CSV table of C-alpha atoms in Angstrom, one decimal:
chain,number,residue,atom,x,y,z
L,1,UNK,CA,-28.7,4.7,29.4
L,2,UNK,CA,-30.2,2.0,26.7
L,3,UNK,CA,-31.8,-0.9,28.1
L,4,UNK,CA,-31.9,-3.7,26.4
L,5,UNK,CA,-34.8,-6.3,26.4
L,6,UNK,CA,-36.2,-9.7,25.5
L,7,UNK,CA,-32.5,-10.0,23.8
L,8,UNK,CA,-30.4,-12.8,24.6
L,9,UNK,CA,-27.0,-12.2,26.4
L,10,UNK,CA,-25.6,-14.2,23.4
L,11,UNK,CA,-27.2,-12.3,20.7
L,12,UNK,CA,-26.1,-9.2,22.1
L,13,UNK,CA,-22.5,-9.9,22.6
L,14,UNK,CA,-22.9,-11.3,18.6
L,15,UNK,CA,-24.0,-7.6,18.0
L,16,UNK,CA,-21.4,-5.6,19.7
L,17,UNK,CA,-18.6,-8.0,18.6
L,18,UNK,CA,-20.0,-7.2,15.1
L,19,UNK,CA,-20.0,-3.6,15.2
L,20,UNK,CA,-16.5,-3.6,16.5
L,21,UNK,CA,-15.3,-5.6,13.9
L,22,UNK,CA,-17.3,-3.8,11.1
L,23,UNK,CA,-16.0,-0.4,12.6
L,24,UNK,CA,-12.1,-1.4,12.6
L,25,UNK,CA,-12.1,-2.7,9.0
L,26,UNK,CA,-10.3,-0.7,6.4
L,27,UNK,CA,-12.5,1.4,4.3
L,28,UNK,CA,-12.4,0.4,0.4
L,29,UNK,CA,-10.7,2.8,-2.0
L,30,UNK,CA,-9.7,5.5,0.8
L,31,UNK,CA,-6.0,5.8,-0.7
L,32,UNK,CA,-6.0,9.4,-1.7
L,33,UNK,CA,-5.7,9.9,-5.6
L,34,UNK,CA,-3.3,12.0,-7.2
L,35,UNK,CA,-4.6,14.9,-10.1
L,36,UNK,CA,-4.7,12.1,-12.8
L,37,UNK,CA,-7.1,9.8,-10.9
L,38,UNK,CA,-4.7,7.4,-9.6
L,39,UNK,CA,-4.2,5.8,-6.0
L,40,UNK,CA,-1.1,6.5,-4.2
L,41,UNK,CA,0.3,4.3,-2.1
L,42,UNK,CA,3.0,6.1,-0.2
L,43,UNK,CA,3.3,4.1,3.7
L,44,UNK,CA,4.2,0.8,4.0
L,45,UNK,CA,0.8,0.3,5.9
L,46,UNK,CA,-1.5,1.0,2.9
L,47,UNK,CA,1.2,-1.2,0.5
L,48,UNK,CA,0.8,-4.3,2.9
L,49,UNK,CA,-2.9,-4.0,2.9
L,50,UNK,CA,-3.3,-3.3,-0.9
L,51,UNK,CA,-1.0,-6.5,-1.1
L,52,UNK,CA,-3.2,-8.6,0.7
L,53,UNK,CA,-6.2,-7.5,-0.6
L,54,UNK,CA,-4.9,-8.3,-4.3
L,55,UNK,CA,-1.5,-10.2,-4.5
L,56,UNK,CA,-1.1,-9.3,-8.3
L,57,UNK,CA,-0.1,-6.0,-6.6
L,58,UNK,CA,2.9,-7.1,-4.8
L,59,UNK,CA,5.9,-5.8,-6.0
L,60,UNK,CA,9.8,-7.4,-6.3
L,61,UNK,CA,13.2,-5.8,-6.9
L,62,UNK,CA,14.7,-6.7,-10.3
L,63,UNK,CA,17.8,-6.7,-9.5
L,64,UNK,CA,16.7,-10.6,-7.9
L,65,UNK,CA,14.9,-11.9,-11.0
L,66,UNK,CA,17.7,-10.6,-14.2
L,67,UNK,CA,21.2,-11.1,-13.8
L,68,UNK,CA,23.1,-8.9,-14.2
L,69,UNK,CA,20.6,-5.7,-14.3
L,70,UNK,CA,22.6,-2.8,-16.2
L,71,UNK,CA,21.2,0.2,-15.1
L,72,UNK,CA,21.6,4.0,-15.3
L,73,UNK,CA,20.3,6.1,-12.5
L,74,UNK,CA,21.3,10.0,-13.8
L,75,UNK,CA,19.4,11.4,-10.6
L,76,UNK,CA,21.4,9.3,-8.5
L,77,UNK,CA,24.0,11.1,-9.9
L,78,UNK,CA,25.0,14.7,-10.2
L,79,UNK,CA,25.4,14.3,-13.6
L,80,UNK,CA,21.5,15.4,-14.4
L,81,UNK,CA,19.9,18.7,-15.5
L,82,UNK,CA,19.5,19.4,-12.2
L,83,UNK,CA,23.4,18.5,-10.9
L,84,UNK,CA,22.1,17.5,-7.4
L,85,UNK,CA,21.6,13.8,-6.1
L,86,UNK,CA,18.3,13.0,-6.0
L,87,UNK,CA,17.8,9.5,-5.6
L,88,UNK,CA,20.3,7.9,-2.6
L,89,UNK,CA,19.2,4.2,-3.0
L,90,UNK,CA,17.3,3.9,-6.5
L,91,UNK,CA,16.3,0.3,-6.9
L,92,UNK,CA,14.1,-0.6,-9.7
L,93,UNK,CA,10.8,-2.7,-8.9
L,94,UNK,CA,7.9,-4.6,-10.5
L,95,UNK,CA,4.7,-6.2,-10.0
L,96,UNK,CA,5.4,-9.9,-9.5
L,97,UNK,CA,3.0,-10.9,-12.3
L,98,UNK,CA,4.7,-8.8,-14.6
C-alpha cells in the first residue's frame, strides 16, 4: 500500500489524471514499416490518426476532383498476366495537397 503525505488532494488528482492521460496517448512513429523503411498505414484507425496529426496526409478520390477520370484498371480485370480479378473496387486516390 503507498501512502501518500504532505500532498494536496488536488495535487494528487492533477498527478493521476496526468498519468492516465499520458499513458492512453498514441505513441509517435509506432506504424510498422515495411522492408524499404516506409510506414504502413493499413486500418482505418491509424489513417484517421495520421490525418489528424498532419492534414497534408489526408487523402481524396479523384474520380470527385477531374471529370471525367479515364482509367484502366487491368487487375480489375481478367485480362492481366495473371488472368484473375484482383482488385473488386479499385478507386484511385491522392493527397489533398497534391
Amino acid at each position: 500500500m503507498i501512502i501518500f503525505k504532505n500532498i494536496p488532494l488536488s495535487g494528487f488528482l492533477m498527478v493521476l489524471i496526468t498519468g492516465t492521460f499520458y499513458s492512453c496517448a498514441p505513441k509517435p512513429n509506432t506504424m510498422p514499416k515495411n522492408e524499404y523503411g516506409l510506414q504502413v498505414v493499413g486500418k482505418d484507425k491509424t489513417y484517421a490518426l495520421t490525418v489528424q496529426t498532419d492534414t497534408t496526409k489526408r487523402m481524396v478520390a479523384l474520380k470527385g476532383w477531374l471529370t471525367p477520370l479515364i482509367v484502366d484498371w487491368k487487375y480489375a480485370t481478367p485480362d492481366n498476366f495473371t488472368h484473375t480479378i484482383l482488385y473488386k473496387k479499385p478507386a484511385a486516390y491522392v493527397r489533398q495537397p497534391t
